[in-house]
Amino acid sequence: MQNIAEFRIIGRIGKITAMEKVTYIDVASNYARKEGDAWKDDTHWNRITLFGRTKERADRLSTGDLVHITGRIRQSRFERDGETHYGTDIIADRMGVLLRKGQANEQQEPIEDDDIPF
């Protein structure tokens, strides 16, 4: 049996950082939490790493797009100046645009990634 660490995020793109071999996108997801008698949105930002095919598709993304991303979580460790540093990478395997920024739900484009299993 394979052991896996995976994720699923549905959220809006806030920032796109394209580099030569990798692209990073920051995706905001909101959770409701109760504060006193009122409910508040609690926004969490997730930095997603795109390689290969998902990186190529990033050219068609824009800030504000609503996206659905699934992938894997990878732990990393490196040494710098004798000190060990740890990190967590969130790596996209599949990605689809659910709604373009400024589009109403009625004008929604079809999802671009046929690999999403739903």
PDB file of C-alpha atoms in Angstrom, residues 8-105:
ATOM      1  CA  ARG A   8      -7.014  19.931  -2.379  1.00  0.00           C
ATOM      2  CA  ILE A   9      -7.501  23.697  -2.528  1.00  0.00           C
ATOM      3  CA  ILE A  10     -10.297  25.762  -4.035  1.00  0.00           C
ATOM      4  CA  GLY A  11      -9.535  29.459  -3.881  1.00  0.00           C
ATOM      5  CA  ARG A  12      -8.655  32.668  -5.681  1.00  0.00           C
ATOM      6  CA  ILE A  13      -5.199  33.433  -7.069  1.00  0.00           C
ATOM      7  CA  GLY A  14      -3.575  36.411  -5.364  1.00  0.00           C
ATOM      8  CA  LYS A  15      -0.081  36.405  -6.861  1.00  0.00           C
ATOM      9  CA  ILE A  16       1.791  34.603  -9.642  1.00  0.00           C
ATOM     10  CA  THR A  17       5.600  34.375  -9.537  1.00  0.00           C
ATOM     11  CA  ALA A  18       7.020  32.822 -12.711  1.00  0.00           C
ATOM     12  CA  MET A  19      10.635  31.669 -12.801  1.00  0.00           C
ATOM     13  CA  GLU A  20      12.599  29.680 -15.375  1.00  0.00           C
ATOM     14  CA  LYS A  21      11.815  26.151 -14.164  1.00  0.00           C
ATOM     15  CA  VAL A  22       9.073  26.724 -11.599  1.00  0.00           C
ATOM     16  CA  THR A  23       6.072  28.969 -11.032  1.00  0.00           C
ATOM     17  CA  TYR A  24       4.601  29.796  -7.628  1.00  0.00           C
ATOM     18  CA  ILE A  25       1.004  30.879  -7.184  1.00  0.00           C
ATOM     19  CA  ASP A  26      -0.466  32.179  -3.943  1.00  0.00           C
ATOM     20  CA  VAL A  27      -4.048  30.965  -3.481  1.00  0.00           C
ATOM     21  CA  ALA A  28      -6.450  32.342  -0.849  1.00  0.00           C
ATOM     22  CA  SER A  29      -8.948  30.024   0.820  1.00  0.00           C
ATOM     23  CA  ASN A  30     -11.562  31.279   3.286  1.00  0.00           C
ATOM     24  CA  TYR A  31     -12.954  29.586   6.359  1.00  0.00           C
ATOM     25  CA  ALA A  32     -15.789  30.872   8.517  1.00  0.00           C
ATOM     26  CA  ARG A  33     -15.130  31.249  12.219  1.00  0.00           C
ATOM     27  CA  LYS A  34     -17.333  32.570  14.965  1.00  0.00           C
ATOM     28  CA  GLU A  35     -16.167  35.687  16.771  1.00  0.00           C
ATOM     29  CA  GLY A  36     -18.620  36.527  19.536  1.00  0.00           C
ATOM     30  CA  ASP A  37     -22.077  36.401  17.962  1.00  0.00           C
ATOM     31  CA  ALA A  38     -20.873  37.106  14.414  1.00  0.00           C
ATOM     32  CA  TRP A  39     -19.267  34.915  11.779  1.00  0.00           C
ATOM     33  CA  LYS A  40     -16.039  36.189  10.207  1.00  0.00           C
ATOM     34  CA  ASP A  41     -14.095  35.038   7.166  1.00  0.00           C
ATOM     35  CA  ASP A  42     -10.638  33.782   8.049  1.00  0.00           C
ATOM     36  CA  THR A  43      -8.426  33.917   4.936  1.00  0.00           C
ATOM     37  CA  HIS A  44      -5.465  31.554   4.606  1.00  0.00           C
ATOM     38  CA  TRP A  45      -2.812  31.976   1.893  1.00  0.00           C
ATOM     39  CA  ASN A  46      -1.167  28.905   0.392  1.00  0.00           C
ATOM     40  CA  ARG A  47       1.873  29.041  -1.880  1.00  0.00           C
ATOM     41  CA  ILE A  48       1.538  26.363  -4.558  1.00  0.00           C
ATOM     42  CA  THR A  49       4.523  25.121  -6.592  1.00  0.00           C
ATOM     43  CA  LEU A  50       3.999  24.359 -10.296  1.00  0.00           C
ATOM     44  CA  PHE A  51       6.397  22.235 -12.386  1.00  0.00           C
ATOM     45  CA  GLY A  52       6.186  20.712 -15.870  1.00  0.00           C
ATOM     46  CA  ARG A  53       2.714  20.616 -17.390  1.00  0.00           C
ATOM     47  CA  THR A  54       1.066  22.593 -14.594  1.00  0.00           C
ATOM     48  CA  LYS A  55       3.749  25.287 -14.958  1.00  0.00           C
ATOM     49  CA  GLU A  56       3.041  25.532 -18.699  1.00  0.00           C
ATOM     50  CA  ARG A  57      -0.660  26.067 -17.959  1.00  0.00           C
ATOM     51  CA  ALA A  58       0.140  28.889 -15.519  1.00  0.00           C
ATOM     52  CA  ASP A  59       0.581  31.273 -18.474  1.00  0.00           C
ATOM     53  CA  ARG A  60      -3.213  31.233 -18.831  1.00  0.00           C
ATOM     54  CA  LEU A  61      -3.878  32.096 -15.178  1.00  0.00           C
ATOM     55  CA  SER A  62      -4.643  35.564 -13.829  1.00  0.00           C
ATOM     56  CA  THR A  63      -4.908  37.008 -10.346  1.00  0.00           C
ATOM     57  CA  GLY A  64      -8.484  36.754  -9.134  1.00  0.00           C
ATOM     58  CA  ASP A  65      -9.220  33.484 -10.984  1.00  0.00           C
ATOM     59  CA  LEU A  66     -11.023  30.843  -8.923  1.00  0.00           C
ATOM     60  CA  VAL A  67      -9.033  27.608  -9.196  1.00  0.00           C
ATOM     61  CA  HIS A  68      -9.251  24.010  -8.017  1.00  0.00           C
ATOM     62  CA  ILE A  69      -5.845  22.447  -7.381  1.00  0.00           C
ATOM     63  CA  THR A  70      -4.869  18.998  -6.136  1.00  0.00           C
ATOM     64  CA  GLY A  71      -1.419  17.656  -5.509  1.00  0.00           C
ATOM     65  CA  ARG A  72       1.092  16.393  -3.013  1.00  0.00           C
ATOM     66  CA  ILE A  73       2.876  17.715   0.039  1.00  0.00           C
ATOM     67  CA  ARG A  74       6.640  17.323   0.277  1.00  0.00           C
ATOM     68  CA  GLN A  75       8.867  18.008   3.267  1.00  0.00           C
ATOM     69  CA  SER A  76      12.283  19.494   2.565  1.00  0.00           C
ATOM     70  CA  ARG A  77      15.435  19.974   4.604  1.00  0.00           C
ATOM     71  CA  PHE A  78      18.652  21.795   3.794  1.00  0.00           C
ATOM     72  CA  GLU A  79      21.696  23.160   5.584  1.00  0.00           C
ATOM     73  CA  ARG A  80      22.925  26.732   5.342  1.00  0.00           C
ATOM     74  CA  ASP A  81      25.813  28.101   7.382  1.00  0.00           C
ATOM     75  CA  GLY A  82      25.765  25.006   9.581  1.00  0.00           C
ATOM     76  CA  GLU A  83      22.087  25.428  10.455  1.00  0.00           C
ATOM     77  CA  THR A  84      19.380  22.990   9.345  1.00  0.00           C
ATOM     78  CA  HIS A  85      16.275  24.539   7.765  1.00  0.00           C
ATOM     79  CA  TYR A  86      12.971  22.747   7.196  1.00  0.00           C
ATOM     80  CA  GLY A  87      10.165  23.536   4.784  1.00  0.00           C
ATOM     81  CA  THR A  88       6.964  22.199   3.332  1.00  0.00           C
ATOM     82  CA  ASP A  89       6.295  22.323  -0.409  1.00  0.00           C
ATOM     83  CA  ILE A  90       2.748  22.170  -1.781  1.00  0.00           C
ATOM     84  CA  ILE A  91       3.182  20.797  -5.320  1.00  0.00           C
ATOM     85  CA  ALA A  92       0.325  20.904  -7.851  1.00  0.00           C
ATOM     86  CA  ASP A  93      -0.382  17.768  -9.877  1.00  0.00           C
ATOM     87  CA  ARG A  94      -3.741  18.852 -11.338  1.00  0.00           C
ATOM     88  CA  MET A  95      -5.261  22.265 -11.770  1.00  0.00           C
ATOM     89  CA  GLY A  96      -8.473  23.654 -13.248  1.00  0.00           C
ATOM     90  CA  VAL A  97      -9.955  27.127 -13.574  1.00  0.00           C
ATOM     91  CA  LEU A  98     -13.458  27.170 -12.103  1.00  0.00           C
ATOM     92  CA  LEU A  99     -14.231  30.839 -12.763  1.00  0.00           C
ATOM     93  CA  ARG A 100     -12.294  33.662 -14.373  1.00  0.00           C
ATOM     94  CA  LYS A 101     -11.970  36.947 -12.485  1.00  0.00           C
ATOM     95  CA  GLY A 102     -14.919  39.178 -13.315  1.00  0.00           C
ATOM     96  CA  GLN A 103     -17.090  36.376 -14.729  1.00  0.00           C
ATOM     97  CA  ALA A 104     -20.512  35.730 -13.301  1.00  0.00           C
ATOM     98  CA  ASN A 105     -21.400  32.134 -12.477  1.00  0.00           C
TER      99      ASN A 105
END
